[in-house]
Coordinates of C-alpha atoms in Angstrom, one line a residue:
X472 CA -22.2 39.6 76.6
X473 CA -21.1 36.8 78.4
X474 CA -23.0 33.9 80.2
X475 CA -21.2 32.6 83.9
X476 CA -21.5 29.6 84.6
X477 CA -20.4 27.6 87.8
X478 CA -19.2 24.4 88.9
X479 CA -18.2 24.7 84.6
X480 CA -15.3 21.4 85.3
X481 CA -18.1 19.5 86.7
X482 CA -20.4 17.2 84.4
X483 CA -23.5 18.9 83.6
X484 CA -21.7 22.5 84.1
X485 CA -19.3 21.5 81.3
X486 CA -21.8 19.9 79.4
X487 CA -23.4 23.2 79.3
X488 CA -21.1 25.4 78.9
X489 CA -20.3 23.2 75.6
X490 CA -23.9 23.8 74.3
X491 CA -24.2 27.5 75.2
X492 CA -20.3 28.2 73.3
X493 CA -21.2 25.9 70.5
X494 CA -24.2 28.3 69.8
X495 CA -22.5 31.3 69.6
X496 CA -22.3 32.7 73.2
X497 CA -19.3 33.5 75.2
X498 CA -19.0 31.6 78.6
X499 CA -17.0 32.4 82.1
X500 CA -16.3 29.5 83.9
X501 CA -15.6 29.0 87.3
X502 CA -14.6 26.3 89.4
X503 CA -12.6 25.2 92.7
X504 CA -11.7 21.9 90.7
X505 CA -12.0 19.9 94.8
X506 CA -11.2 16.7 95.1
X507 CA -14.6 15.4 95.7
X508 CA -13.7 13.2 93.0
X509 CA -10.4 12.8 90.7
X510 CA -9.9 16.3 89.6
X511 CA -7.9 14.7 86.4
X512 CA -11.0 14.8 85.1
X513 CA -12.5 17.9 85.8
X514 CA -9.4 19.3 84.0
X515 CA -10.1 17.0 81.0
X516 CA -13.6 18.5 80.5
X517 CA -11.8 21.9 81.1
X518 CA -9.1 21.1 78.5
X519 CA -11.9 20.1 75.7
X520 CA -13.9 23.6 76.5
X521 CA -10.4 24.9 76.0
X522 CA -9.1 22.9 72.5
X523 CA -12.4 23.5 71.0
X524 CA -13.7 27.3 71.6
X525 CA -10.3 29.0 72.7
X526 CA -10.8 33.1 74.0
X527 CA -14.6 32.3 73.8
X528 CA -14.2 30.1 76.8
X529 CA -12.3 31.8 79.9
X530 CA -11.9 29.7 82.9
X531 CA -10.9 31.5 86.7
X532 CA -10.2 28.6 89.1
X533 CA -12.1 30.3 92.5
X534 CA -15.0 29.2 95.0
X535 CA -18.2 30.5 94.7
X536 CA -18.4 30.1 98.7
X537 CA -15.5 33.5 98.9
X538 CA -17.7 36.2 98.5
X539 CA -14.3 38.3 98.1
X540 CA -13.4 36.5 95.5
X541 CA -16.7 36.4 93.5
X542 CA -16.3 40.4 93.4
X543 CA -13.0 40.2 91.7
X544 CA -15.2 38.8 88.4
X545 CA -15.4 40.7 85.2
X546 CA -18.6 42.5 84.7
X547 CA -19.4 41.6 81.1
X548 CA -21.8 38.4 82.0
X549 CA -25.4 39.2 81.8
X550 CA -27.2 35.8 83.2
X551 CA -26.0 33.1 85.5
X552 CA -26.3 29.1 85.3
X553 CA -25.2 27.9 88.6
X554 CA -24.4 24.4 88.6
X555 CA -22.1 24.1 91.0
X556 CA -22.3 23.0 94.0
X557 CA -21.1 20.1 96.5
X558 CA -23.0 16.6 95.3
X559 CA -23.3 13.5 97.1
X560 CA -26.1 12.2 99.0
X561 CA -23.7 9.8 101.1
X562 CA -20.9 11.8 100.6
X563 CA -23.3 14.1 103.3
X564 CA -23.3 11.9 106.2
X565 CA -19.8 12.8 106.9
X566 CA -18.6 16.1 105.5
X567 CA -22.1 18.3 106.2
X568 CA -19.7 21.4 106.5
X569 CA -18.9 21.4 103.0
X570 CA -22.4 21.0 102.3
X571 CA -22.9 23.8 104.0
X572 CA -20.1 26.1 102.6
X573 CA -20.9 25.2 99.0
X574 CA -24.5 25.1 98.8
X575 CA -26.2 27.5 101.4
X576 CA -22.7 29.8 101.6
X577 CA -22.2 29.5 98.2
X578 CA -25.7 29.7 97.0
X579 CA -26.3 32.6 98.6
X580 CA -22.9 34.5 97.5
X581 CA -23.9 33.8 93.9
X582 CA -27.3 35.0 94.6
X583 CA -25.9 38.4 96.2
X584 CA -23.7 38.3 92.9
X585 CA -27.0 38.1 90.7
X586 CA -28.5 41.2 92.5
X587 CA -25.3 43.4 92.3
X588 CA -24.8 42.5 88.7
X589 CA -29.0 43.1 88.2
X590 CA -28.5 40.1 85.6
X591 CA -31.3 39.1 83.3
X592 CA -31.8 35.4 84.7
X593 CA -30.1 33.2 87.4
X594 CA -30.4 29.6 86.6
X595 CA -29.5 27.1 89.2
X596 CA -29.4 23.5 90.3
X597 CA -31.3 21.8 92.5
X598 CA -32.3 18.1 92.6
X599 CA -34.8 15.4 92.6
X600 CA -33.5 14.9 96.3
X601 CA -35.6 17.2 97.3
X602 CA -38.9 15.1 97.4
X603 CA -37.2 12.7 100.1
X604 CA -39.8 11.0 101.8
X605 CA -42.8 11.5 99.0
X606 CA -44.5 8.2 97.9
X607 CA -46.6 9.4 95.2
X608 CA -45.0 9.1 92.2
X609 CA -44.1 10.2 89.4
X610 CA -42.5 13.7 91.3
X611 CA -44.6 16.8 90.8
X612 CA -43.2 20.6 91.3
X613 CA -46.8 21.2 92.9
X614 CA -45.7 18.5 95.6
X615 CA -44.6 19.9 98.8
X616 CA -41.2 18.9 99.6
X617 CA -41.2 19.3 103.5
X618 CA -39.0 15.8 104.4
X619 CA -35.5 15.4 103.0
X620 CA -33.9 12.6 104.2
X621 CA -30.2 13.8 103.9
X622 CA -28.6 17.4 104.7
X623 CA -27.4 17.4 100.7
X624 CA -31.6 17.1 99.9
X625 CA -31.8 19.9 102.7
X626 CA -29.4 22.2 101.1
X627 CA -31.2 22.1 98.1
X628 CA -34.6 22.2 99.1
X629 CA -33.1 26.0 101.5
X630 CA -31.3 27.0 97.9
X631 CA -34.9 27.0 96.3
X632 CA -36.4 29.0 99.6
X633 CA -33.5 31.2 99.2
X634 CA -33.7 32.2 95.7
X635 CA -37.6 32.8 96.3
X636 CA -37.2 35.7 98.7
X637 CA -34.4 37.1 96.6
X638 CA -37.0 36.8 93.7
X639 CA -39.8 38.6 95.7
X640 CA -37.3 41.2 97.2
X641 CA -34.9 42.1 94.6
X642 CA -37.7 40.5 91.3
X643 CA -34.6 38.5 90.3
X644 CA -35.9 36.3 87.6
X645 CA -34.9 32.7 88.1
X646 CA -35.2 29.6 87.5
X647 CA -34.5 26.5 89.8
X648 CA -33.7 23.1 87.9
X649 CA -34.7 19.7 89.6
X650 CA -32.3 17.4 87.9
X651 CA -33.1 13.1 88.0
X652 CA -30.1 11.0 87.7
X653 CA -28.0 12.7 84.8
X654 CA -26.1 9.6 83.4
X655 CA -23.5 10.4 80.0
X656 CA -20.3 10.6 78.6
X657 CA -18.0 12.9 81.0
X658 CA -20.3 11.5 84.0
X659 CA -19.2 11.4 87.8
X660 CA -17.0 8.7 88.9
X661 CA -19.6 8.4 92.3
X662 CA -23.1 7.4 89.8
X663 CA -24.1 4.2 89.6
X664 CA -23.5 4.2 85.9
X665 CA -20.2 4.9 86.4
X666 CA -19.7 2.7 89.3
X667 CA -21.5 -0.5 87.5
X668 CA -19.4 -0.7 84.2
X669 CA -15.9 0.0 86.0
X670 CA -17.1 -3.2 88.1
X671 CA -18.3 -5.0 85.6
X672 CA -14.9 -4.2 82.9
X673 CA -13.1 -5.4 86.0
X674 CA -14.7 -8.2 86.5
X675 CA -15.8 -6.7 89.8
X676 CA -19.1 -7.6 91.9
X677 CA -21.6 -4.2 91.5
X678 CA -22.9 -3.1 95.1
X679 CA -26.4 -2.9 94.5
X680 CA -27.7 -1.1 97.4
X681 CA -31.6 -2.3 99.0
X682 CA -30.2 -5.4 96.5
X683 CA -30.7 -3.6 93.6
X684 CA -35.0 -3.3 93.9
X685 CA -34.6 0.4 92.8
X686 CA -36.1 2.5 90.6
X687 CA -34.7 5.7 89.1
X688 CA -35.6 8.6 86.3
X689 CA -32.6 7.9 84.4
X690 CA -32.1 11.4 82.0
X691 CA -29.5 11.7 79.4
X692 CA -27.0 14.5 79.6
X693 CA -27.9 16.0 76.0
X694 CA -31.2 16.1 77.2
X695 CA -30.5 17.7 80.5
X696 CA -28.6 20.5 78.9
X697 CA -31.0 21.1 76.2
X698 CA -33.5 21.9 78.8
X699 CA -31.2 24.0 80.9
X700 CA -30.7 26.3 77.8
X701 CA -34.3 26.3 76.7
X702 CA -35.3 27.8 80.7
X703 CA -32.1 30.0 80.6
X704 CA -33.4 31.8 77.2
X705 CA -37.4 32.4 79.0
X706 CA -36.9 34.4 82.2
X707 CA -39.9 33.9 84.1
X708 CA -42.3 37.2 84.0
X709 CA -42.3 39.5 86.8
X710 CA -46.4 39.5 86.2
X711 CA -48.2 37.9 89.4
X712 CA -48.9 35.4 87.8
X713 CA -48.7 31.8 89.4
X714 CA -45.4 30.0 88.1
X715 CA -44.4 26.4 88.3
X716 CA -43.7 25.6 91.6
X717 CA -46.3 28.1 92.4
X718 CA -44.9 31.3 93.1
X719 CA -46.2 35.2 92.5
X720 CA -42.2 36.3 92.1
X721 CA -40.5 35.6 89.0
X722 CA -39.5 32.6 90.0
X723 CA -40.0 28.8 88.0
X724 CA -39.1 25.4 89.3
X725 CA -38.9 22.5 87.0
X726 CA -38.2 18.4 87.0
X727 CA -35.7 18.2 84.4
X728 CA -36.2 14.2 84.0
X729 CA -36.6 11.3 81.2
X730 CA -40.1 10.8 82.3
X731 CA -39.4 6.9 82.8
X732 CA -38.8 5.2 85.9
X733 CA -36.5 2.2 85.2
X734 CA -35.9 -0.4 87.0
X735 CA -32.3 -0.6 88.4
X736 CA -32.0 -4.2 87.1
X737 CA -32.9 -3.4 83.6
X738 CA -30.1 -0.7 83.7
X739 CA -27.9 -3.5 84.6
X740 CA -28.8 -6.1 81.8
X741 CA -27.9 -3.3 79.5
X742 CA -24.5 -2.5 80.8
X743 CA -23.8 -6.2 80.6
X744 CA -24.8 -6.1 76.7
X745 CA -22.8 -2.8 75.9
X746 CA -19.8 -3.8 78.5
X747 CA -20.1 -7.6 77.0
X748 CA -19.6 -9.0 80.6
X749 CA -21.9 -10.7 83.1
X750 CA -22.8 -9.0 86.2
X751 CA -21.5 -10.3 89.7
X752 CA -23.7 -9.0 92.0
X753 CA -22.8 -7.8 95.7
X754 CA -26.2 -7.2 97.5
X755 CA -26.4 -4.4 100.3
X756 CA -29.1 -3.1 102.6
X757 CA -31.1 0.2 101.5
X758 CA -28.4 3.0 102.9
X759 CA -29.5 6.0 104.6
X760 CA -30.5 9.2 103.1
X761 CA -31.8 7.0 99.8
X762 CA -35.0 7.1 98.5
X763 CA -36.3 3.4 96.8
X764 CA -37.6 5.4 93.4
X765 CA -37.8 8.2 91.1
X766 CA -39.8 9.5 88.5
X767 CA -40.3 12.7 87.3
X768 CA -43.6 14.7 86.5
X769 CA -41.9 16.9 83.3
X770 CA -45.6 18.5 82.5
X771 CA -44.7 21.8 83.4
X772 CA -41.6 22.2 81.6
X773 CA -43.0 21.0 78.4
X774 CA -45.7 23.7 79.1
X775 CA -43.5 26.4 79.1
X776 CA -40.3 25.5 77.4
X777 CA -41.1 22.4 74.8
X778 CA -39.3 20.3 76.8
X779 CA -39.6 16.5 75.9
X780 CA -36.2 14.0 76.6
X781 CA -35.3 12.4 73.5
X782 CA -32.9 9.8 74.6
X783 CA -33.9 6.7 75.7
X784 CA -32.2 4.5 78.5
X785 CA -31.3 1.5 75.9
X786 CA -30.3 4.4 73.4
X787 CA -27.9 6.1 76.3
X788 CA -26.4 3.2 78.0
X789 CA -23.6 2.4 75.1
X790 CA -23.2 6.0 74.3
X791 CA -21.9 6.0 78.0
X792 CA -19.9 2.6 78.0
X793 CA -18.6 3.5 74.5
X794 CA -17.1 6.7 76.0
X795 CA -16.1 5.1 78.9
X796 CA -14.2 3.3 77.2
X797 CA -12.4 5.5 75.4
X798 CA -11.2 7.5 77.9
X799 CA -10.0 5.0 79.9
X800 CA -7.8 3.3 76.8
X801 CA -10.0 0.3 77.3
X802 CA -10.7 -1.7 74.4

């Protein structure tokens, strides 16, 4: 049987889909490659899946937000890791209808798709967005999360309310995923990691937004995907019992973070020693939507799944440039 996986051209969906193939499994990917950001790139990560796992890997170009079109999908997948979905905290303040299409529209197609199929587990993305205005750190599931402060932390926060009634109603076993600034080779050209070491190779000033006094739970992609696959194999139990997050239904939610809040400058001093070049900085005011730090509470995922990061921020930081650099031909 087959694993689906969504938003499977996008970073962590790719990323994924790599680990779950490279184990053995068969994996459906499906994506509307949009131009959110250079799909040249979306089709890169699609041709390594491709080069390296052949038939094992079958790609279908469609959007999850066509519930017509989800129906046309073979039957042989058995559990669901959504990943996709439209990202972009700023990107929010002026397109909210694709926001809306993709994640709440789309969310809940692929959660209709889940109950038809009566798959084993539905895995799905949400983000450390969600705890918006909260100023106890570090980020606990137990913490309500009643403030976003932008419509993509909203359509998050209404994915995880969604999947809990369709977890109570239908006892679809899932598991939400609160992910804390996934940084890696095959990132997204709109992170700040990404953003930082094209402007500092260029010789470029880095917009350092509140003027760079930031702090944020920076979590390696290896590490993110390990713990996707480690939730995705333990469906929560349909047994009353309080799960994290703290629902009856089989339902989980987990901080998927490094644990470590660093601060934005430090990040900076290490892409200057991986990228070789000093940093010209271009202050700018706090922008809206933001939030001023991160940090994520991972106790209850090491509870349940084992879950501890192994990458560090200095560790990470060159294995990023390094690829960076590569793929741009950049010596």
């Amino acid at each position: 049987m087959a694993i689906l996986v969504t938003g499977v051209a996008g970073f962590i969906g790719a990323a994924t889909a790599h680990a779950l193939l490279a184990r053995g499994d068969t994996v459906i990917g499906i994506d509307n490659l949009n131009d959110y950001y250079d799909p040249a790139l979306k089709r890169a990560r699609l041709d390594e899946l491709k080069g390296q796992f052949g038939s094992d890997f079958r790609f279908v170009e469609m959007d999850f937000a066509d519930a017509t079109a989800l129906g046309t999908l073979p039957a042989d997948f058995e559990r669901i890791v959504h990943l996709g979905a439209q990202a972009g905290v700023r990107y929010s303040l002026d397109h909210p209808q694709a926001y809306v299409q993709s994640n709440l529209v789309g969310h809940a197609n692929m959660l209709e798709l889940a109950r038809a199929r009566q798959v084993r587990h539905f895995v799905y993305a949400s983000s450390s967005s969600v705890y918006g205005g909260n100023d106890s750190l570090p980020f606990r599931v137990e913490d309500r999360v009643d403030h976003p402060l932008s419509l993509y932390a909203a359509t998050k926060k209404a994915d995880e309310l969604l999947t809990e009634t369709y977890a109570h109603l239908f006892r679809l076993p899932s598991t939400g995923l609160r992910f804390f600034t996934v940084y890696g080779p095959w990132g997204r050209p709109d992170m700040a990691m990404w953003i930082f070491t094209k402007a500092l190779l260029a010789g470029e000033p880095l917009p350092l937004n509140n003027g760079g006094q930031m702090r944020r739970d920076f979590t390696y992609i290896d590490d993110i995907v390990r713990g996707v696959i480690a939730c995705l194999d333990t469906p929560p139990s349909d047994d009353n019992a309080v799960k994290a997050g703290g629902s009856r239904s089989p339902h989980a939610l987990y901080n998927i973070g490094n644990s470590r809040s660093e601060d934005l400058m430090c990040v900076v001093e290490l892409l200057e020693q991986a990228t070789g070049k000093k940093a010209l900085i271009d202050p700018r005011p706090m922008q809206p939507g933001d939030v001023k730090d991160t940090y994520a509470d991972i106790s209850a995922i090491e509870r349940d799944h084992g879950f501890r990061p192994a990458t560090t921020i200095d560790q990470g930081v060159p294995l990023f440039v390094d690829w960076y650099r590569r793929y741009h031909g950049i010596a």
